[in-house]
Short mmCIF file of C-alpha atoms and ligand atoms in Angstrom, two decimals:
data_model
loop_
_atom_site.label_atom_id
_atom_site.label_comp_id
_atom_site.label_asym_id
_atom_site.label_seq_id
_atom_site.Cartn_x
_atom_site.Cartn_y
_atom_site.Cartn_z
CA MET A 14 141.87 123.12 113.13
CA LEU A 15 139.94 126.15 114.43
CA SER A 16 142.18 128.91 115.90
CA VAL A 17 141.23 130.21 119.53
CA GLU A 18 140.13 133.45 117.75
CA SER A 19 137.73 131.47 115.41
CA ASN A 20 136.39 129.56 118.25
CA LYS A 21 135.37 132.60 119.88
CA ILE A 22 133.55 134.07 116.99
CA TRP A 23 131.93 130.81 116.38
CA GLY A 24 130.70 130.89 120.06
CA PHE A 25 129.45 134.51 119.53
CA LEU A 26 127.42 133.35 116.42
CA MET A 27 125.86 130.47 118.16
CA ALA A 28 124.74 132.79 121.02
CA LYS A 29 123.40 135.27 118.59
CA SER A 30 121.33 132.62 116.71
CA ILE A 31 119.93 131.39 120.19
CA ASN A 32 118.86 134.99 121.07
CA ASP A 33 117.37 135.47 117.54
CA SER A 34 115.46 132.36 117.78
CA ARG A 35 114.02 133.65 121.08
CA GLN A 36 112.15 136.60 119.56
CA ASN A 37 109.26 137.32 121.92
CA HIS A 38 107.25 139.40 119.45
CA LEU A 39 106.29 137.23 116.75
CA LEU A 40 102.46 136.86 115.80
CA TYR A 41 101.36 133.19 115.93
CA LEU A 42 102.42 130.24 117.93
CA THR A 43 103.43 128.63 114.57
CA ASP A 44 106.16 131.24 114.12
CA TYR A 45 107.85 130.14 117.35
CA ASN A 46 107.47 126.15 116.91
CA THR A 47 107.55 125.82 113.22
CA HIS A 48 108.02 122.12 113.43
CA ASP A 49 105.15 121.49 116.00
CA LYS A 50 101.98 122.67 114.44
CA PRO A 51 99.23 120.39 116.22
CA TRP A 52 98.00 122.84 118.67
CA ASP A 53 96.10 124.89 115.92
CA ALA A 54 94.66 121.74 114.21
CA HIS A 55 93.39 120.24 117.53
CA ARG A 56 92.00 123.25 118.97
CA CYS A 57 89.81 123.71 115.68
CA GLN A 58 88.79 120.33 115.99
CA SER A 59 87.76 121.02 119.60
CA ASP A 60 85.81 124.05 118.42
CA ASP A 61 83.88 121.84 115.92
CA VAL A 62 83.17 119.03 118.24
CA GLY A 63 82.09 121.65 120.96
CA GLN A 64 79.59 123.16 118.52
CA ILE A 65 77.97 119.75 118.08
CA TYR A 66 77.53 119.41 121.77
CA ALA A 67 76.08 123.10 122.02
CA GLY A 68 73.22 122.07 119.89
CA VAL A 69 71.90 119.53 122.52
CA LEU A 70 70.47 120.18 125.88
CA GLU A 71 72.05 116.98 127.38
CA PHE A 72 75.49 117.90 126.50
CA GLU A 73 75.44 121.74 126.82
CA ARG A 74 77.70 121.46 129.85
CA TYR A 75 80.41 119.60 127.77
CA ALA A 76 80.16 122.43 125.17
CA GLN A 77 80.75 124.96 127.89
CA ARG A 78 83.75 123.22 129.36
CA MET A 79 85.14 122.61 125.84
CA ALA A 80 84.96 126.23 125.02
CA GLU A 81 87.18 127.11 127.98
CA CYS A 82 89.70 124.39 127.21
CA SER A 83 93.28 125.49 126.42
CA GLY A 84 92.19 129.24 125.82
CA VAL A 85 95.45 130.38 127.18
CA LEU A 86 98.72 128.65 126.76
CA ARG A 87 101.98 129.65 128.66
CA PHE A 88 105.33 128.50 127.32
CA GLY A 89 108.94 128.83 128.61
CA TRP A 90 111.95 128.59 126.54
CA GLN A 91 113.98 125.49 126.88
CA THR A 92 117.37 124.49 125.37
CA ALA A 93 118.12 121.17 124.38
CA PRO A 94 121.46 120.26 125.87
CA ASP A 95 122.45 117.89 122.95
CA THR A 96 121.79 120.38 120.02
CA GLY A 97 121.66 123.78 121.68
CA GLU A 98 118.36 124.21 119.93
CA SER A 99 115.76 126.47 121.85
CA ARG A 100 112.18 125.73 121.78
CA LEU A 101 108.95 126.52 123.85
CA ARG A 102 107.71 123.95 126.26
CA LEU A 103 104.21 124.20 127.67
CA ARG A 104 104.31 125.28 131.39
CA GLU A 105 100.63 126.34 131.94
CA ALA A 106 97.28 125.61 130.43
CA HIS A 107 93.86 124.74 131.62
CA PHE A 108 92.36 121.56 130.04
CA CYS A 109 88.58 120.69 130.18
CA ARG A 110 89.13 116.84 130.27
CA VAL A 111 85.90 116.25 128.37
CA ARG A 112 86.41 112.72 127.15
CA HIS A 113 86.08 113.18 123.36
CA CYS A 114 87.72 116.83 123.43
CA PRO A 115 90.21 116.58 120.69
CA VAL A 116 92.72 118.61 122.38
CA CYS A 117 92.38 116.49 125.64
CA GLN A 118 92.38 113.30 123.86
CA TRP A 119 95.49 114.26 121.93
CA ARG A 120 97.36 115.35 125.30
CA ARG A 121 96.19 112.08 126.87
CA THR A 122 97.48 109.82 124.31
CA LEU A 123 101.05 111.74 124.70
CA MET A 124 100.80 111.31 128.18
CA TRP A 125 100.26 107.54 127.89
CA GLN A 126 102.91 107.24 125.24
CA ALA A 127 105.35 109.05 127.47
CA ARG A 128 104.69 106.95 130.53
CA PHE A 129 105.37 103.82 128.36
CA TYR A 130 108.70 105.38 126.89
CA GLN A 131 109.79 106.25 130.50
CA ALA A 132 109.28 102.55 131.61
CA MET A 133 111.13 101.31 128.43
CA PRO A 134 114.71 101.12 130.00
CA ARG A 135 113.37 99.32 133.19
CA LEU A 136 111.48 96.86 131.12
CA ALA A 137 114.65 96.18 128.83
CA ALA A 138 116.83 95.69 131.91
CA GLU A 139 114.26 93.41 133.67
CA HIS A 140 113.24 91.41 130.50
CA PRO A 141 116.32 91.49 128.15
CA LYS A 142 114.90 88.75 125.81
CA ALA A 143 111.46 90.12 125.51
CA ARG A 144 109.83 90.44 121.93
CA TRP A 145 106.86 92.25 121.11
CA ILE A 146 103.68 91.49 119.05
CA PHE A 147 101.11 93.96 117.76
CA LEU A 148 97.55 92.60 117.38
CA THR A 149 94.38 93.91 116.15
CA LEU A 150 91.06 92.08 116.95
CA THR A 151 87.94 93.24 115.18
CA VAL A 152 84.25 92.46 115.22
CA LYS A 153 81.77 92.89 112.30
CA ASN A 154 80.42 96.56 112.21
CA CYS A 155 77.31 97.24 114.49
CA GLN A 156 74.83 99.83 114.72
CA ILE A 157 75.88 102.86 116.90
CA SER A 158 72.64 102.17 119.13
CA GLU A 159 74.29 98.72 119.92
CA LEU A 160 77.83 100.03 120.45
CA ARG A 161 77.77 99.58 124.31
CA ASP A 162 76.62 96.10 124.14
CA THR A 163 79.05 95.09 121.50
CA LEU A 164 81.92 96.57 123.49
CA LYS A 165 80.88 94.63 126.58
CA HIS A 166 80.82 91.46 124.75
CA MET A 167 84.38 92.33 123.27
CA ASN A 168 85.54 92.93 126.73
CA ALA A 169 84.21 89.58 127.92
CA SER A 170 85.82 87.82 124.95
CA TRP A 171 89.22 89.42 125.79
CA GLN A 172 88.87 87.80 129.23
CA ARG A 173 88.38 84.53 127.62
CA LEU A 174 91.18 84.90 125.20
CA LYS A 175 93.43 85.63 128.08
CA ASP A 176 92.44 82.57 129.78
CA ARG A 177 93.34 80.24 126.85
CA LYS A 178 96.47 78.30 126.93
CA GLU A 179 97.78 80.00 123.77
CA PHE A 180 97.86 83.22 125.55
CA LYS A 181 99.94 81.74 128.50
CA PRO A 182 103.36 82.86 127.24
CA VAL A 183 102.25 86.37 127.02
CA SER A 184 103.92 88.01 130.04
CA GLY A 185 102.54 91.57 129.79
CA TRP A 186 99.89 93.61 127.57
CA ILE A 187 98.25 96.78 126.98
CA ARG A 188 95.09 97.12 125.08
CA SER A 189 93.26 100.06 123.72
CA THR A 190 89.73 100.24 122.16
CA GLU A 191 89.16 102.34 118.95
CA VAL A 192 85.78 103.09 117.33
CA THR A 193 85.76 104.20 113.81
CA ARG A 194 82.67 105.22 111.64
CA GLY A 195 81.79 102.91 108.83
CA LYS A 196 80.67 104.74 105.57
CA ASP A 197 77.10 103.42 105.95
CA GLY A 198 77.01 105.03 109.39
CA THR A 199 77.60 101.70 111.44
CA ALA A 200 80.28 101.58 114.01
CA HIS A 201 83.49 99.70 113.68
CA PRO A 202 84.91 98.91 117.22
CA HIS A 203 88.40 97.03 117.34
CA PHE A 204 91.13 96.34 119.72
CA HIS A 205 94.79 97.31 119.49
CA ALA A 206 97.04 95.23 121.87
CA LEU A 207 100.68 95.08 122.41
CA LEU A 208 102.10 91.87 123.82
CA MET A 209 105.33 91.11 125.59
CA VAL A 210 106.28 87.49 124.81
CA PRO A 211 109.27 85.36 125.23
CA PRO A 212 111.63 84.22 122.23
CA SER A 213 110.04 80.85 122.28
CA TRP A 214 106.80 82.62 120.99
CA PHE A 215 108.50 82.36 117.48
CA THR A 216 109.36 78.67 117.77
CA ARG A 217 107.32 76.19 119.88
CA HIS A 218 104.63 78.69 120.85
CA TYR A 219 104.17 80.06 117.52
CA ILE A 220 100.57 80.69 116.46
CA LYS A 221 99.64 81.30 112.82
CA GLN A 222 97.19 84.06 111.63
CA ALA A 223 94.67 81.57 110.79
CA ARG A 224 94.67 80.12 114.27
CA TRP A 225 94.32 83.58 115.74
CA VAL A 226 91.23 84.17 113.73
CA GLU A 227 89.74 80.86 114.91
CA LEU A 228 90.87 81.55 118.63
CA TRP A 229 89.23 85.02 118.34
CA ARG A 230 86.11 83.68 116.92
CA GLU A 231 85.71 80.99 119.68
CA CYS A 232 86.22 83.57 122.29
CA LEU A 233 83.56 85.93 120.59
CA ARG A 234 81.39 82.87 120.15
CA ALA A 235 80.78 84.22 116.81
CA ASP A 236 79.35 82.37 113.75
CA TYR A 237 81.70 84.38 111.24
CA ALA A 238 85.40 84.46 110.98
CA PRO A 239 86.50 88.00 112.57
CA ASN A 240 89.40 90.05 110.86
CA VAL A 241 92.64 89.55 113.01
CA ASP A 242 96.04 91.32 112.22
CA VAL A 243 99.09 90.05 113.93
CA ARG A 244 102.58 91.30 113.34
CA ALA A 245 105.95 90.98 115.04
CA VAL A 246 107.40 94.34 116.07
CA LYS A 247 110.49 94.49 114.05
CA ALA A 248 113.01 97.26 113.32
CA LYS A 249 112.90 98.73 109.91
CA LYS A 250 115.73 100.07 108.08
CA ASN A 251 117.54 102.91 110.00
CA GLN A 252 115.37 101.90 113.09
CA ASP A 253 116.70 100.22 116.25
CA GLU A 254 114.59 97.87 118.41
CA ALA A 255 113.57 100.63 120.72
CA ASP A 256 112.38 102.88 117.77
CA ALA A 257 110.32 99.97 116.37
CA LEU A 258 108.79 99.38 119.85
CA ARG A 259 108.09 103.23 120.38
CA ALA A 260 106.25 103.12 116.74
CA ALA A 261 103.98 100.28 117.99
CA VAL A 262 103.36 101.68 121.41
CA ALA A 263 102.16 105.12 119.51
CA GLU A 264 99.92 102.99 117.21
CA THR A 265 98.35 101.24 120.36
CA LEU A 266 97.97 104.31 122.33
CA LYS A 267 96.27 106.58 119.81
CA TYR A 268 93.08 108.33 119.81
CA SER A 269 89.98 106.25 120.53
CA THR A 270 87.90 108.05 117.75
CA LYS A 271 89.45 110.29 115.11
CA PRO A 272 88.15 113.66 115.05
CA ALA A 273 87.19 113.38 111.41
CA ASP A 274 84.65 110.76 112.35
CA MET A 275 83.43 112.75 115.11
CA THR A 276 82.35 115.85 113.03
CA SER A 277 81.32 114.13 109.77
CA ASP A 278 78.01 112.88 111.35
CA SER A 279 76.84 114.67 114.40
CA ALA A 280 74.00 112.20 115.12
CA TRP A 281 76.34 109.28 115.08
CA PHE A 282 78.93 111.13 117.20
CA LEU A 283 76.15 112.28 119.97
CA GLU A 284 74.99 108.58 120.12
CA LEU A 285 78.73 107.35 120.52
CA THR A 286 78.89 109.79 123.32
CA ARG A 287 76.08 108.33 124.96
CA GLN A 288 77.02 104.68 124.14
CA THR A 289 80.61 105.01 125.59
CA HIS A 290 79.84 106.89 128.91
CA LYS A 291 82.15 105.87 131.64
CA MET A 292 83.43 102.79 129.66
CA ARG A 293 87.11 102.38 129.76
CA PHE A 294 89.04 102.26 126.59
CA LEU A 295 92.41 101.21 127.99
CA ALA A 296 93.56 97.97 129.82
CA SER A 297 96.76 96.53 130.72
CA GLY A 298 97.99 93.32 132.50
CA GLY A 299 100.90 91.20 133.58
CA THR A 300 104.36 92.84 133.66
CA LEU A 301 102.75 95.94 131.94
CA LYS A 302 99.91 96.21 134.50
CA ASP A 303 101.29 99.48 136.13
CA VAL A 304 103.14 101.14 133.22
CA LEU A 305 100.36 103.41 132.01
CA LYS A 306 99.11 104.36 135.67
CA LEU A 307 95.52 104.06 134.15
CA GLY A 308 92.97 106.46 136.18
CA ASP A 309 95.69 108.81 137.04
CA GLU A 310 95.28 112.06 135.15
CA THR A 311 95.64 115.58 136.36
CA ASN A 312 95.68 118.90 134.49
CA GLU A 313 99.58 118.98 135.30
CA ASP A 314 99.98 115.44 133.59
CA LEU A 315 98.35 116.89 130.46
CA ILE A 316 100.52 119.96 130.51
CA LEU A 317 103.72 117.98 130.79
CA ALA A 318 102.51 115.21 128.28
CA ASP A 319 104.95 115.53 125.84
CA GLY A 320 108.17 114.74 128.14
CA ALA A 321 109.41 114.44 131.50
CA PRO A 322 109.28 117.81 133.47
CA ALA A 323 112.49 119.70 132.58
CA ALA A 324 113.72 122.95 133.73
CA VAL A 325 113.15 126.00 131.44
CA ASP A 326 115.99 128.33 130.90
CA GLU A 327 114.05 131.45 132.00
CA PRO A 328 111.31 132.11 134.58
CA HIS A 329 109.42 134.22 131.98
CA LEU A 330 106.51 132.55 130.37
CA LEU A 331 105.04 133.57 127.14
CA GLY A 332 101.42 133.77 126.65
CA PHE A 333 99.24 132.81 123.65
CA ASN A 334 95.44 133.13 123.16
CA TRP A 335 93.12 131.01 121.14
CA HIS A 336 91.52 133.24 118.47
CA ASP A 337 88.43 131.23 117.07
CA SER A 338 87.88 133.66 114.33
CA GLU A 339 91.34 133.10 112.93
CA ARG A 340 91.37 129.52 114.20
CA ARG A 341 95.08 130.08 115.53
CA TYR A 342 96.84 130.63 118.67
CA LYS A 343 98.22 134.19 118.67
CA ARG A 344 101.03 135.83 120.83
CA ALA A 345 99.39 137.74 123.83
CA PRO A 346 101.81 139.65 125.84
CA ASN A 347 99.26 140.56 128.31
CA ALA A 348 98.87 137.02 129.20
CA ASP A 349 102.83 136.58 130.00
CA LYS A 350 103.73 135.43 133.43
CA THR A 351 107.03 135.63 135.53
CA LEU A 352 107.47 132.50 137.85
ZN1 LIG B 418 89.64 119.80 126.44
#
């Protein structure tokens, strides 16, 4: 058992380590949040994608907006109540919100994921027996110049699938569109969907994988068997059901095109931008209709994307600037601010 005296010493050491971890004079952002390095990686990608837009007159405006995206970040210290660990939380930034900006695309996926996670306790209370299915529906690759027509056709096919009697037991769904680049320069559009189903889905309403292929082929009115992947969302070892569902949500609500595909072939990416202009890549229905609050996106939403707004410990915000020559965020005391 610890004596009163050693408890005091322990408390003193804890407070000291918190103060030590709150040094405000380190050089790089990654020196502060060592376990959280995506800022540099995504901002680099935004520079690379912005360069592609900068070379084309019709997209010059996107390049200008992206150059100004998340140039200054201001963070506040926050202490986790459970672990006592201090870390920086983003409090201020300006995002360009260009659709294919890798920083903004990343913040958007975090925002959608957070909205779903926040709804999970309510969903579990209202639908205690719900089970979940992760479904991937594909079509054969198309030319990038045919992407828009192909996506329209896929959306219409999804409508037909929803109207099938096999889909009736599904009480709610979210669906995202992803487009990857084939090695031969074609486009590979596909849907990821997360379906909320009743327990009877696994008994009397069970649909075998082969039947899914048939169903999707009929809805597509295709003369070939499309690839379909269907999996029950199940907890792995050391996971509970909520963890398994969170992983499936993250898989569904991820980037629509991976930045590596954007930068590996600039002609392909520019045509992707034209082809997907104003097309919606997320949809939801049934009991999940309002969970993602689609169409609701402010600069503030993208700042608070990785968690609910929580109070910071101190009103003093630490500034960081993007240095494109070093491709890293650097500490910038002249960008500090006190709220
Ligand atoms: Zn941006």
